[in-house]
mmCIF file of C-alpha atoms in Angstrom:
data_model
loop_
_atom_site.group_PDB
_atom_site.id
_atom_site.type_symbol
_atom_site.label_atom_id
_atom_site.label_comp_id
_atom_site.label_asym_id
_atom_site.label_seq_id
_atom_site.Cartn_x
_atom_site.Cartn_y
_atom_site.Cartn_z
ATOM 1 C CA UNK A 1 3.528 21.242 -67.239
ATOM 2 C CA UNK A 2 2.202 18.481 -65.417
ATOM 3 C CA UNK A 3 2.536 17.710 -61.491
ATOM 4 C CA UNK A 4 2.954 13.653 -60.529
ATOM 5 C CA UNK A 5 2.592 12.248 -56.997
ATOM 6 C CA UNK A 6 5.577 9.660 -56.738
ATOM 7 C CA UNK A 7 3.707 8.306 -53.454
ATOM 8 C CA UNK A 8 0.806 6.516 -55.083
ATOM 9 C CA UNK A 9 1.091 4.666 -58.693
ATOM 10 C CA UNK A 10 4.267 5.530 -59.731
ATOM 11 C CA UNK A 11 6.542 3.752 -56.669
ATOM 12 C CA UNK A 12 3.571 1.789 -56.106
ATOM 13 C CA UNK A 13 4.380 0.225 -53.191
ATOM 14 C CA UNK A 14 3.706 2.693 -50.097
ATOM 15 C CA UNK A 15 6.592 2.956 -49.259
ATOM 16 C CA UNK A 16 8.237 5.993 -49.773
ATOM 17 C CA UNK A 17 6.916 9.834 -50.283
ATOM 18 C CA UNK A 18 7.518 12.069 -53.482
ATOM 19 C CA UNK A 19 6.662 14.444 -56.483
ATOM 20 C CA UNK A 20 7.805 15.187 -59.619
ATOM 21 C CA UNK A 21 7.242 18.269 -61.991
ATOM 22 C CA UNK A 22 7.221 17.604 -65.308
ATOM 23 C CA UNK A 23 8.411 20.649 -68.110
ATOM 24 C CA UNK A 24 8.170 20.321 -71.695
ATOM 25 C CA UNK A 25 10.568 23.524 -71.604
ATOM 26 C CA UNK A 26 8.755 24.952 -74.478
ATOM 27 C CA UNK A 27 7.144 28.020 -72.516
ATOM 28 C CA UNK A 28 8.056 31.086 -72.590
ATOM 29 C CA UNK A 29 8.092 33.022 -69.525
ATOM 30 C CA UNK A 30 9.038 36.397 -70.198
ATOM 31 C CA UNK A 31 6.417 36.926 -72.932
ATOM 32 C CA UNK A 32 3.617 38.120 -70.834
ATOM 33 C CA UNK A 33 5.306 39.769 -67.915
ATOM 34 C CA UNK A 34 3.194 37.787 -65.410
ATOM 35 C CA UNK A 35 5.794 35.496 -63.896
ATOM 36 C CA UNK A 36 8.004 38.332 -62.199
ATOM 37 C CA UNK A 37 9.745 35.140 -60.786
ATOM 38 C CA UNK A 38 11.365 33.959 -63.550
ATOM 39 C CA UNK A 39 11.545 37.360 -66.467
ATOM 40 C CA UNK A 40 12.769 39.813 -63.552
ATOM 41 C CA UNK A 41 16.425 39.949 -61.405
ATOM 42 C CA UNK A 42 16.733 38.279 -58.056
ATOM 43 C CA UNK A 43 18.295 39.819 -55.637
ATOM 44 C CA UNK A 44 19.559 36.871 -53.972
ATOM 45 C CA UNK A 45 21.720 35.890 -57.094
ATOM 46 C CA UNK A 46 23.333 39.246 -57.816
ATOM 47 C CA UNK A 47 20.665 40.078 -60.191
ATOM 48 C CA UNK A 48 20.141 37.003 -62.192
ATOM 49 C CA UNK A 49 17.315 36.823 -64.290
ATOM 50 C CA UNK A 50 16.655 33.132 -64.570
ATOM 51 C CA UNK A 51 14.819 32.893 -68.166
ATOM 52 C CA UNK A 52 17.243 34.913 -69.643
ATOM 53 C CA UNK A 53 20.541 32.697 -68.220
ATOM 54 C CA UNK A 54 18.838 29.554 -68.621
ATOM 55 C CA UNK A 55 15.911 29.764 -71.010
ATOM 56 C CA UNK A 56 12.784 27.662 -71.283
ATOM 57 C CA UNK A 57 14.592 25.663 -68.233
ATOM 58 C CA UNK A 58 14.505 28.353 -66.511
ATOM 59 C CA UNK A 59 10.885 27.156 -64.173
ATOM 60 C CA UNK A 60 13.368 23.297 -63.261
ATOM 61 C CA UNK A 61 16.238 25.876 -62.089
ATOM 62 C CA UNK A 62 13.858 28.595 -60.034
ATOM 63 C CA UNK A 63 12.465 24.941 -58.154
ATOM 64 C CA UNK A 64 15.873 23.911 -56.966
ATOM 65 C CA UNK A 65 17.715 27.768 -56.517
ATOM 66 C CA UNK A 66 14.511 29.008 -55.041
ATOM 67 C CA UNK A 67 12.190 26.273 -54.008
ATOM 68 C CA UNK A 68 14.332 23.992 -52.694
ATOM 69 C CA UNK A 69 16.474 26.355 -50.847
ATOM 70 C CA UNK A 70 13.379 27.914 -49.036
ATOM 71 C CA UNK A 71 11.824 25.252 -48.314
ATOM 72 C CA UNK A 72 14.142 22.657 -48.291
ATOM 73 C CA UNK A 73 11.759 19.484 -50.071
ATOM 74 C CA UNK A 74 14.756 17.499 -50.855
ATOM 75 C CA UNK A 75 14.333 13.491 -51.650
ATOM 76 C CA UNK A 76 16.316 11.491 -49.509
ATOM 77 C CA UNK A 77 18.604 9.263 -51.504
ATOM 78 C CA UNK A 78 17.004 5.669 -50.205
ATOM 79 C CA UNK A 79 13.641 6.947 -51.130
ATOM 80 C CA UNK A 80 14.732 7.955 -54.541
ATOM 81 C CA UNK A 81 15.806 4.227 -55.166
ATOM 82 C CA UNK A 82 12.863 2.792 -54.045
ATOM 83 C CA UNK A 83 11.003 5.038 -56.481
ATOM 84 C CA UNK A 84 13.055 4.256 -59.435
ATOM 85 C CA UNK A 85 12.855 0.590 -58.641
ATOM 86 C CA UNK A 86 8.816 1.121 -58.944
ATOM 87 C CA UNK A 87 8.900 2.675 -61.762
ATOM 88 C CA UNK A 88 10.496 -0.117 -63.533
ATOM 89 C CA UNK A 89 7.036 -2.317 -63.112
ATOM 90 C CA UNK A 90 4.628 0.538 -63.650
ATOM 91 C CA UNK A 91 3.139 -0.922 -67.088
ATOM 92 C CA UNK A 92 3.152 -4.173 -65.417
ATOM 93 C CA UNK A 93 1.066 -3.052 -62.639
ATOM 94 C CA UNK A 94 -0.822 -0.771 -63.808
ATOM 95 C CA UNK A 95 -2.698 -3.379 -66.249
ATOM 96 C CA UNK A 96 -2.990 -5.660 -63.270
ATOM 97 C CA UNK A 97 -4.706 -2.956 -61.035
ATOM 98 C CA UNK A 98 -6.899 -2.424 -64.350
ATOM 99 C CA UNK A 99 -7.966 -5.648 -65.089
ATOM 100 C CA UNK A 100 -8.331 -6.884 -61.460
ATOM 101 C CA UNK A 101 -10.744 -3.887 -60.698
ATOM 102 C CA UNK A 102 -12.890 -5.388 -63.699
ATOM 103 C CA UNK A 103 -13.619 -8.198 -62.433
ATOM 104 C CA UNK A 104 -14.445 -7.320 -59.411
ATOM 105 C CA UNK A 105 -16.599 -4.295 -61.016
ATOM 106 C CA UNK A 106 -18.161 -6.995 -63.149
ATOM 107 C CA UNK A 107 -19.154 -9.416 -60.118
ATOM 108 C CA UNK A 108 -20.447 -6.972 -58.051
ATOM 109 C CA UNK A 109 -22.640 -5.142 -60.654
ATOM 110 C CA UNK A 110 -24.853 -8.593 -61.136
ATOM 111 C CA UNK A 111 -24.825 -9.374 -57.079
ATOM 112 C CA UNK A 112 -28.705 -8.653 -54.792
ATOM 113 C CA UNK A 113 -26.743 -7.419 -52.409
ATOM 114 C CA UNK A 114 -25.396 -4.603 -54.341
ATOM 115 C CA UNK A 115 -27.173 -1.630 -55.689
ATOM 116 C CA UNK A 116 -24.623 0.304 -57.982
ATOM 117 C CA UNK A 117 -21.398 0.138 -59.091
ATOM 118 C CA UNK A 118 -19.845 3.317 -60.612
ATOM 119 C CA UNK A 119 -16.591 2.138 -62.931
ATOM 120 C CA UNK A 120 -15.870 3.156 -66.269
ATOM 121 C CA UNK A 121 -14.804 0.153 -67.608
ATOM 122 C CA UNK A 122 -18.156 -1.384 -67.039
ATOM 123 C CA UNK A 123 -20.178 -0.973 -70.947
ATOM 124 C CA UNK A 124 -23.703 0.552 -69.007
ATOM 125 C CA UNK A 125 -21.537 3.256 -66.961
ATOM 126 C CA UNK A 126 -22.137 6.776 -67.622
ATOM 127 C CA UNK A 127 -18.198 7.227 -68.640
ATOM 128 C CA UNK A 128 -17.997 3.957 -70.588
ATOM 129 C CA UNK A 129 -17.590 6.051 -74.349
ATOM 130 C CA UNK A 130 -14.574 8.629 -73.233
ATOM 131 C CA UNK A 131 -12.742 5.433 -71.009
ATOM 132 C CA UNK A 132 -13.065 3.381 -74.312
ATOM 133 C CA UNK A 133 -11.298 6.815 -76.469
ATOM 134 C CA UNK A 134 -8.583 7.800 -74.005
ATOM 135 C CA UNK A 135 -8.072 4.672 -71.702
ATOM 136 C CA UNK A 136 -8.969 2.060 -73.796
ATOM 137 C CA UNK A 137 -6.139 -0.233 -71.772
ATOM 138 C CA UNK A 138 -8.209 0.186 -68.603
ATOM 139 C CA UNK A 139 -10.450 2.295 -66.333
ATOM 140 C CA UNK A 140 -7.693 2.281 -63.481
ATOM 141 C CA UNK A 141 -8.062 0.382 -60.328
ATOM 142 C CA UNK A 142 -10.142 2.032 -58.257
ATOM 143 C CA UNK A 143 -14.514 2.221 -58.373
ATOM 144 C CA UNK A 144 -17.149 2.755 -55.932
ATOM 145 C CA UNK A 145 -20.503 0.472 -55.106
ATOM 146 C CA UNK A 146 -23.231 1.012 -52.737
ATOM 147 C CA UNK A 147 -24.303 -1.429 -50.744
ATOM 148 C CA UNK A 148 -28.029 -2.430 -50.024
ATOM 149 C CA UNK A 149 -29.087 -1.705 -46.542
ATOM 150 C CA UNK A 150 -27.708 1.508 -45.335
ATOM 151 C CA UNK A 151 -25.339 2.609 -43.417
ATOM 152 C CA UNK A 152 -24.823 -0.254 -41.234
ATOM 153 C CA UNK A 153 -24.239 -2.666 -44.536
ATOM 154 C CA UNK A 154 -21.468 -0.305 -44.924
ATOM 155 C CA UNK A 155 -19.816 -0.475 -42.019
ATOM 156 C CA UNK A 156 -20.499 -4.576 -41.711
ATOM 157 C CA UNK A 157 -18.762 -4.757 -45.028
ATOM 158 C CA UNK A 158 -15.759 -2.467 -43.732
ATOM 159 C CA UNK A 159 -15.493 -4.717 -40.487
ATOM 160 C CA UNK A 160 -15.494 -8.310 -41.718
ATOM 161 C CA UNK A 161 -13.295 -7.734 -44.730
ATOM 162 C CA UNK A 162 -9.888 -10.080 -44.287
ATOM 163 C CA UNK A 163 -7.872 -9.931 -47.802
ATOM 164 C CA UNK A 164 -8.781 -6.162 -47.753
ATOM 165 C CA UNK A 165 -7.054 -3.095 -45.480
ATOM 166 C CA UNK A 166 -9.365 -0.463 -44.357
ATOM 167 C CA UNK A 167 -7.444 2.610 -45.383
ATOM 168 C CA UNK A 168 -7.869 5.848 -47.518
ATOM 169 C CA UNK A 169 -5.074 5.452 -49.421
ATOM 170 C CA UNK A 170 -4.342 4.346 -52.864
ATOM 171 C CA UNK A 171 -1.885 3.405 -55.269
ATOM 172 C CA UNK A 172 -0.355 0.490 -54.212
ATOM 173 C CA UNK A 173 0.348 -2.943 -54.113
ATOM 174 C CA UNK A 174 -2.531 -3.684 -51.340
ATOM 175 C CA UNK A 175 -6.264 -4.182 -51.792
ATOM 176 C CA UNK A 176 -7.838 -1.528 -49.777
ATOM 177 C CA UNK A 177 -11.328 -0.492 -49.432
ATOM 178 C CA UNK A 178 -13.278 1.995 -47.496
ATOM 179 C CA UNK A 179 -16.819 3.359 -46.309
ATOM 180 C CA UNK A 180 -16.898 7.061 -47.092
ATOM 181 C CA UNK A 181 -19.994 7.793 -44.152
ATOM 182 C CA UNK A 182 -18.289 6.177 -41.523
ATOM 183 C CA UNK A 183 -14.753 7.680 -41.944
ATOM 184 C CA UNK A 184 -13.716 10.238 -44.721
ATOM 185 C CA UNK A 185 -17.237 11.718 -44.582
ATOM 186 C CA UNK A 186 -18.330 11.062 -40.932
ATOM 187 C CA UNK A 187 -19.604 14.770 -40.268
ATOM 188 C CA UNK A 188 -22.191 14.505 -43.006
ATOM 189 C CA UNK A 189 -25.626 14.418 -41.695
ATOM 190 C CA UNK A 190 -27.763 11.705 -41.477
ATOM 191 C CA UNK A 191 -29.574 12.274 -44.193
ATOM 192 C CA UNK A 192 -27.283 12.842 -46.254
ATOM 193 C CA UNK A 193 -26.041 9.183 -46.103
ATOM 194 C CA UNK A 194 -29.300 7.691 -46.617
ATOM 195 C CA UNK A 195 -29.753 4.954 -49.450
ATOM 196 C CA UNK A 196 -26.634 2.507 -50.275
ATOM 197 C CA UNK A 197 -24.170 2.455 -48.293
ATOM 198 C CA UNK A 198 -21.587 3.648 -51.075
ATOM 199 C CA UNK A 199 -18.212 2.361 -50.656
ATOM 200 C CA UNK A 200 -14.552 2.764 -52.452
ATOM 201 C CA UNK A 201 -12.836 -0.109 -53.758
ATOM 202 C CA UNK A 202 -9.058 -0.347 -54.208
ATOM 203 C CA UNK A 203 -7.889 -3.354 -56.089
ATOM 204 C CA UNK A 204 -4.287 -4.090 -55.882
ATOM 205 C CA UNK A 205 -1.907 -7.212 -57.984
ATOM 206 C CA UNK A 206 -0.712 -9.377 -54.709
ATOM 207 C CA UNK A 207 1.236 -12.175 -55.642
ATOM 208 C CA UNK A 208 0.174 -15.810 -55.509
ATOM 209 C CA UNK A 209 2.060 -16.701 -52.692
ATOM 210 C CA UNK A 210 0.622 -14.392 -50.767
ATOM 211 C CA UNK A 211 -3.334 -14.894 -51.790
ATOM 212 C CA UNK A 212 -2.420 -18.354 -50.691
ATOM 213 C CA UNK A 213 -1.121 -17.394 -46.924
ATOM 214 C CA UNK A 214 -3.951 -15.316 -47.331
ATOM 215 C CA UNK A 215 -7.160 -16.339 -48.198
ATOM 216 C CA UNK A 216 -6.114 -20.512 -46.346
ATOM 217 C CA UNK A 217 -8.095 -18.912 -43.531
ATOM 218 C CA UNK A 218 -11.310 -17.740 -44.874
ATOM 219 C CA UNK A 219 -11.826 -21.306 -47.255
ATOM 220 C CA UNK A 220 -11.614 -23.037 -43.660
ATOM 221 C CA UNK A 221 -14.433 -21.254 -42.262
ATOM 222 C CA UNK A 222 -17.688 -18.621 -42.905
ATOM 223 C CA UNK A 223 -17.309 -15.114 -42.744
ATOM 224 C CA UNK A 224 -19.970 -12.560 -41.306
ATOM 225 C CA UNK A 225 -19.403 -10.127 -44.926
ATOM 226 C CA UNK A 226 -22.630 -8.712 -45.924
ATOM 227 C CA UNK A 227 -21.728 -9.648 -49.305
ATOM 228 C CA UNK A 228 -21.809 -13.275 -48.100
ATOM 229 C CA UNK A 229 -23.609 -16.001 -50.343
ATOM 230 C CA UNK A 230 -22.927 -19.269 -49.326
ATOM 231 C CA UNK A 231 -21.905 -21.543 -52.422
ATOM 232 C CA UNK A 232 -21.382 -18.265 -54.909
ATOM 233 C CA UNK A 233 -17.819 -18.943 -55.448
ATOM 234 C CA UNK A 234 -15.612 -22.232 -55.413
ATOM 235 C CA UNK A 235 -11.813 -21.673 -54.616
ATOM 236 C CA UNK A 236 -8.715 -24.414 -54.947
ATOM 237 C CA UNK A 237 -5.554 -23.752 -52.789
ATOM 238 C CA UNK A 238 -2.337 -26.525 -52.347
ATOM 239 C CA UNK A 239 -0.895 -26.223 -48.867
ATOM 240 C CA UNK A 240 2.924 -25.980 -48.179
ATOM 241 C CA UNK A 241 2.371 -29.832 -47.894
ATOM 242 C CA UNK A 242 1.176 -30.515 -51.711
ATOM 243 C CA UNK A 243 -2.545 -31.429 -50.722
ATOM 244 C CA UNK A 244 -5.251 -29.618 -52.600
ATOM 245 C CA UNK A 245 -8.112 -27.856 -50.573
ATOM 246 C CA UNK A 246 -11.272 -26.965 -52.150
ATOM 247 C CA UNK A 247 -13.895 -24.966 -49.869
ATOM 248 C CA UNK A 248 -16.739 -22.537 -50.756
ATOM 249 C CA UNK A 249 -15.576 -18.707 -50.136
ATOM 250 C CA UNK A 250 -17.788 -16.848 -48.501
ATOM 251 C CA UNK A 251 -16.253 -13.288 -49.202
ATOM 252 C CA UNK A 252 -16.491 -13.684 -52.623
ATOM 253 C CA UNK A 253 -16.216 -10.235 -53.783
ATOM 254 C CA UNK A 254 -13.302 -9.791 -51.889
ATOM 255 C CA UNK A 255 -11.326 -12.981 -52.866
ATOM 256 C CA UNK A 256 -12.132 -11.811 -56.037
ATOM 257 C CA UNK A 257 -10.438 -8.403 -56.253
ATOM 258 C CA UNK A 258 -6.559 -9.998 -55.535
ATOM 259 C CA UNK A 259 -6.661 -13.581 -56.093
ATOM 260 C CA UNK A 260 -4.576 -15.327 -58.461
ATOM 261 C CA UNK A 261 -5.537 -18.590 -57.748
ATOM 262 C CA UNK A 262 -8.117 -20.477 -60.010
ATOM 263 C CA UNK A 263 -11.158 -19.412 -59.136
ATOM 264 C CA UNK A 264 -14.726 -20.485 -60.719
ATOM 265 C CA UNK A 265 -18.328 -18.779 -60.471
ATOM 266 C CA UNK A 266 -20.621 -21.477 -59.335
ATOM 267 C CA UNK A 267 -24.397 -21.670 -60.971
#
């Protein structure tokens, strides 16, 4: 049996809230006499045992006659669709997600201003063997780096970021990122988040257009990332009007993650 959240990569497009049980119906749940449940009569259906009527389908029935009566966790109809419709481009954007987050892994493993990056994918990580024998397609889209300079790099990172959303979710089709000591694990003490500022990284497939509405702003002028290298990365956008800007990106790492414009490490 396996348990899915339909909210994350599944619909993958935060929109819509949902879960799905999955039974290979091959169990047998009278055997051991442990799931009264299911191998014993219930009063509320005139003394229906369920694995007896319905057999190894009997855990899919007891979720709907008992579960979903009780408690009532019913999809609506609109969010269904929008579900389904996800589903559709899951292998699609899942290998997106997978090879986005590489890059991005790969960039900021060989930048001074970062001190770790923890991703699978990469060949000197710790997990590198068993992602190469079960996920050979990818490590997934999301990692975690630490920053040099502490706590405060971690937060200036957090604040300045412009193609990114600072939120705790993931799963789908937005870039997010966020600083664990400053929000998800404020009440740690201090010295517990001494060192590199470590810091989650979501990486999400936005389309072109949208990189382009997107990232116009931060070619046209510096940002105040503490990631910032002046001259690290060269970027090439056309404007609705057909003429080609060229400018030097400043959040790099960030541009980086979603952009599917040509991009090109400078020496």
């Amino acid at each position: 049996m396996v348990l899915h959240s339909l909210t994350k990569f599944m619909g993958g497009h935060g929109n819509s809230m949902g879960g799905v049980i999955v039974d290979a119906g091959t169990f047998n749940w009278s055997a051991s006499g442990r799931y009264p449940l299911l191998s014993t009569p219930r009063p509320e259906y005139q003394g229906m045992v369920l694995h007896e009527t319905f057999g190894n389908f009997a855990f899919a029935i007891a979720c709907r006659v008992l579960g979903l009566r009780d408690l009532g966790p019913a999809i609506s109809p609109f969010n269904a669709f929008m579900i389904l419709t996800g589903i559709e481009t899951l292998p699609l954007r899942m290998q997106r997600h997978c090879d986005n987050a590489l890059k991005v892994a790969e960039f900021l493993s060989n930048h001074p201003k970062v001190a770790w990056v923890s991703y699978a994918a990469l060949p000197g990580d710790a997990g590198h063997a068993l992602q190469q024998k079960y996920c050979p397609k990818g490590a997934g889209a999301v990692f975690t780096f630490g920053v040099k300079g502490g706590y405060d790099a971690g937060v200036a990172l957090v604040s300045s970021v412009e193609l990114f959303s600072h939120l705790a979710n993931i799963g789908d089709t937005r870039s997010l990122i966020i600083h664990p000591a400053s929000t998800t694990h404020r009440q740690l003490s201090d010295e517990q988040k001494t060192g590199p500022a470590p810091a989650r990284m979501w990486c999400a497939c936005p389309s072109a257009s949208r990189m382009q509405a997107t990232s116009s702003p931060i070619l046209s002028k510096p940002s105040p990332s503490c990631l910032a290298e002046p001259g690290l990365v060269e970027a090439q956008t056309e404007n609705p009007a057909g003429a080609v800007r060229r400018g030097f990106v400043y959040d790099q790492a960030i541009i980086f993650a979603t952009d599917l414009l040509p991009l090109s490490v400078m020496p």
